[in-house]
Amino acid sequence: PDYKIEGNFSNGQLEGRGKMRTADGHLLEGQFQKGVFIKGKATLPNGITAMGVFKNQALHGPGRVTHPN
């Protein structure tokens, strides 16, 4: 497959704590709900990390973004 998923599954979808690495190099670590990343740490291929609550694949509300340099 083009991605790697670790964690608990419910009805074939990642549910609760888990980790997902996408084919393009994104790493999502934290809480998933019905297969959707909702809270935790996202590491982008360029090394930028974003931590917080996510909605529609973007930080939503308070969070922290860290650049590698």
Tab-separated table of N, CA and C in Angstrom:
chain	number	residue	atom	x	y	z
A	1	PRO	N	0.824	-1.216	0.000
A	1	PRO	CA	0.000	0.000	0.000
A	1	PRO	C	0.854	1.260	0.000
A	2	ASP	N	0.233	2.368	-0.303
A	2	ASP	CA	0.924	3.649	-0.367
A	2	ASP	C	1.058	4.322	0.994
A	3	TYR	N	0.518	3.715	2.040
A	3	TYR	CA	0.577	4.316	3.368
A	3	TYR	C	0.695	3.220	4.409
A	4	LYS	N	1.060	3.623	5.641
A	4	LYS	CA	1.189	2.678	6.745
A	4	LYS	C	0.354	3.191	7.905
A	5	ILE	N	-0.453	2.315	8.490
A	5	ILE	CA	-1.332	2.697	9.593
A	5	ILE	C	-1.109	1.746	10.764
A	6	GLU	N	-0.988	2.308	11.970
A	6	GLU	CA	-0.865	1.521	13.193
A	6	GLU	C	-1.879	2.044	14.195
A	7	GLY	N	-2.519	1.142	14.930
A	7	GLY	CA	-3.443	1.563	15.977
A	7	GLY	C	-4.640	0.656	16.065
A	8	ASN	N	-5.683	1.159	16.683
A	8	ASN	CA	-6.923	0.411	16.872
A	8	ASN	C	-7.899	0.728	15.746
A	9	PHE	N	-8.630	-0.293	15.342
A	9	PHE	CA	-9.590	-0.128	14.256
A	9	PHE	C	-10.991	-0.482	14.729
A	10	SER	N	-11.962	0.218	14.199
A	10	SER	CA	-13.371	-0.063	14.439
A	10	SER	C	-14.072	0.059	13.096
A	11	ASN	N	-14.768	-0.978	12.704
A	11	ASN	CA	-15.458	-0.998	11.407
A	11	ASN	C	-14.517	-0.662	10.252
A	12	GLY	N	-13.273	-1.155	10.336
A	12	GLY	CA	-12.313	-0.959	9.265
A	12	GLY	C	-11.653	0.403	9.221
A	13	GLN	N	-11.898	1.248	10.237
A	13	GLN	CA	-11.323	2.595	10.260
A	13	GLN	C	-10.509	2.790	11.527
A	14	LEU	N	-9.428	3.577	11.421
A	14	LEU	CA	-8.601	3.896	12.579
A	14	LEU	C	-9.446	4.641	13.599
A	15	GLU	N	-9.387	4.179	14.851
A	15	GLU	CA	-10.231	4.771	15.908
A	15	GLU	C	-9.423	4.847	17.189
A	16	GLY	N	-9.367	6.043	17.799
A	16	GLY	CA	-8.594	6.232	19.022
A	16	GLY	C	-7.149	6.551	18.687
A	17	ARG	N	-6.236	6.135	19.554
A	17	ARG	CA	-4.816	6.453	19.376
A	17	ARG	C	-4.239	5.649	18.224
A	18	GLY	N	-3.436	6.345	17.393
A	18	GLY	CA	-2.821	5.656	16.271
A	18	GLY	C	-1.795	6.501	15.553
A	19	LYS	N	-1.271	5.913	14.473
A	19	LYS	CA	-0.234	6.563	13.680
A	19	LYS	C	-0.491	6.229	12.212
A	20	MET	N	-0.349	7.250	11.352
A	20	MET	CA	-0.525	7.054	9.918
A	20	MET	C	0.592	7.767	9.169
A	21	ARG	N	1.263	7.031	8.276
A	21	ARG	CA	2.270	7.640	7.400
A	21	ARG	C	1.738	7.530	5.972
A	22	THR	N	1.645	8.684	5.290
A	22	THR	CA	1.087	8.708	3.939
A	22	THR	C	2.181	8.487	2.892
A	23	ALA	N	1.783	8.184	1.686
A	23	ALA	CA	2.720	7.934	0.591
A	23	ALA	C	3.599	9.146	0.301
A	24	ASP	N	3.073	10.356	0.547
A	24	ASP	CA	3.856	11.564	0.263
A	24	ASP	C	4.693	12.025	1.451
A	25	GLY	N	4.768	11.209	2.522
A	25	GLY	CA	5.684	11.487	3.620
A	25	GLY	C	5.119	12.183	4.833
A	26	HIS	N	3.823	12.434	4.889
A	26	HIS	CA	3.220	13.024	6.085
A	26	HIS	C	3.116	11.961	7.179
A	27	LEU	N	3.404	12.335	8.424
A	27	LEU	CA	3.255	11.437	9.558
A	27	LEU	C	2.258	12.061	10.525
A	28	LEU	N	1.170	11.356	10.789
A	28	LEU	CA	0.136	11.815	11.714
A	28	LEU	C	0.144	10.894	12.925
A	29	GLU	N	0.318	11.470	14.128
A	29	GLU	CA	0.372	10.697	15.358
A	29	GLU	C	-0.580	11.310	16.367
A	30	GLY	N	-1.511	10.514	16.867
A	30	GLY	CA	-2.429	11.031	17.869
A	30	GLY	C	-3.773	10.348	17.827
A	31	GLN	N	-4.833	11.151	17.911
A	31	GLN	CA	-6.195	10.640	18.006
A	31	GLN	C	-6.895	10.674	16.651
A	32	PHE	N	-7.546	9.562	16.337
A	32	PHE	CA	-8.315	9.442	15.104
A	32	PHE	C	-9.760	9.117	15.459
A	33	GLN	N	-10.675	9.610	14.661
A	33	GLN	CA	-12.097	9.329	14.847
A	33	GLN	C	-12.666	8.945	13.483
A	34	LYS	N	-13.136	7.706	13.390
A	34	LYS	CA	-13.674	7.179	12.122
A	34	LYS	C	-12.681	7.362	10.974
A	35	GLY	N	-11.402	7.127	11.266
A	35	GLY	CA	-10.366	7.212	10.247
A	35	GLY	C	-9.849	8.604	9.963
A	36	VAL	N	-10.371	9.617	10.653
A	36	VAL	CA	-9.970	11.019	10.428
A	36	VAL	C	-9.087	11.488	11.590
A	37	PHE	N	-7.957	12.106	11.274
A	37	PHE	CA	-7.036	12.650	12.268
A	37	PHE	C	-7.675	13.874	12.919
A	38	ILE	N	-7.822	13.853	14.260
A	38	ILE	CA	-8.497	14.962	14.931
A	38	ILE	C	-7.639	15.694	15.962
A	39	LYS	N	-6.574	15.028	16.486
A	39	LYS	CA	-5.774	15.685	17.526
A	39	LYS	C	-4.419	15.004	17.627
A	40	GLY	N	-3.368	15.817	17.746
A	40	GLY	CA	-2.041	15.256	17.919
A	40	GLY	C	-0.989	16.039	17.177
A	41	LYS	N	-0.029	15.292	16.609
A	41	LYS	CA	1.129	15.901	15.948
A	41	LYS	C	1.174	15.452	14.490
A	42	ALA	N	1.290	16.424	13.599
A	42	ALA	CA	1.459	16.157	12.166
A	42	ALA	C	2.851	16.623	11.770
A	43	THR	N	3.632	15.723	11.159
A	43	THR	CA	4.957	16.072	10.670
A	43	THR	C	4.918	16.025	9.148
A	44	LEU	N	5.262	17.150	8.530
A	44	LEU	CA	5.247	17.262	7.072
A	44	LEU	C	6.569	16.769	6.492
A	45	PRO	N	6.602	16.422	5.212
A	45	PRO	CA	7.835	15.933	4.593
A	45	PRO	C	9.013	16.912	4.705
A	46	ASN	N	8.738	18.206	4.796
A	46	ASN	CA	9.808	19.209	4.893
A	46	ASN	C	10.288	19.431	6.326
A	47	GLY	N	9.765	18.646	7.292
A	47	GLY	CA	10.209	18.738	8.675
A	47	GLY	C	9.375	19.645	9.558
A	48	ILE	N	8.458	20.401	8.998
A	48	ILE	CA	7.568	21.249	9.793
A	48	ILE	C	6.626	20.349	10.590
A	49	THR	N	6.432	20.681	11.871
A	49	THR	CA	5.479	19.941	12.696
A	49	THR	C	4.363	20.872	13.162
A	50	ALA	N	3.188	20.321	13.278
A	50	ALA	CA	2.027	21.064	13.779
A	50	ALA	C	1.391	20.217	14.864
A	51	MET	N	1.104	20.826	16.012
A	51	MET	CA	0.492	20.111	17.129
A	51	MET	C	-0.765	20.834	17.557
A	52	GLY	N	-1.825	20.065	17.815
A	52	GLY	CA	-3.067	20.647	18.291
A	52	GLY	C	-4.263	19.849	17.829
A	53	VAL	N	-5.386	20.543	17.708
A	53	VAL	CA	-6.636	19.950	17.245
A	53	VAL	C	-6.757	20.234	15.749
A	54	PHE	N	-7.198	19.240	14.989
A	54	PHE	CA	-7.295	19.376	13.537
A	54	PHE	C	-8.736	19.228	13.076
A	55	LYS	N	-9.088	20.012	12.079
A	55	LYS	CA	-10.400	19.925	11.445
A	55	LYS	C	-10.177	20.131	9.957
A	56	ASN	N	-10.724	19.252	9.138
A	56	ASN	CA	-10.521	19.326	7.684
A	56	ASN	C	-9.036	19.365	7.323
A	57	GLN	N	-8.247	18.552	8.010
A	57	GLN	CA	-6.811	18.388	7.762
A	57	GLN	C	-5.991	19.639	8.027
A	58	ALA	N	-6.485	20.555	8.860
A	58	ALA	CA	-5.740	21.769	9.208
A	58	ALA	C	-5.900	22.038	10.703
A	59	LEU	N	-4.899	22.737	11.295
A	59	LEU	CA	-5.025	23.124	12.698
A	59	LEU	C	-6.300	23.926	12.893
A	60	HIS	N	-6.966	23.678	14.004
A	60	HIS	CA	-8.226	24.349	14.302
A	60	HIS	C	-8.162	24.795	15.760
A	61	GLY	N	-8.108	26.092	15.993
A	61	GLY	CA	-7.997	26.608	17.362
A	61	GLY	C	-6.531	26.698	17.770
A	62	PRO	N	-6.275	26.757	19.074
A	62	PRO	CA	-4.897	26.881	19.555
A	62	PRO	C	-4.043	25.699	19.100
A	63	GLY	N	-2.802	25.986	18.768
A	63	GLY	CA	-1.885	24.941	18.345
A	63	GLY	C	-0.483	25.491	18.258
A	64	ARG	N	0.414	24.637	17.804
A	64	ARG	CA	1.826	25.056	17.713
A	64	ARG	C	2.407	24.510	16.409
A	65	VAL	N	3.108	25.367	15.689
A	65	VAL	CA	3.805	24.979	14.465
A	65	VAL	C	5.293	25.223	14.685
A	66	THR	N	6.101	24.215	14.366
A	66	THR	CA	7.542	24.322	14.544
A	66	THR	C	8.235	24.063	13.214
A	67	HIS	N	9.156	24.963	12.860
A	67	HIS	CA	9.941	24.819	11.638
A	67	HIS	C	11.287	24.172	11.985
A	68	PRO	N	11.859	23.382	11.096
A	68	PRO	CA	13.080	22.655	11.417
A	68	PRO	C	14.310	23.542	11.600
A	69	ASN	N	14.316	24.745	11.094
A	69	ASN	CA	15.506	25.622	11.213
A	69	ASN	C	15.309	26.631	12.315
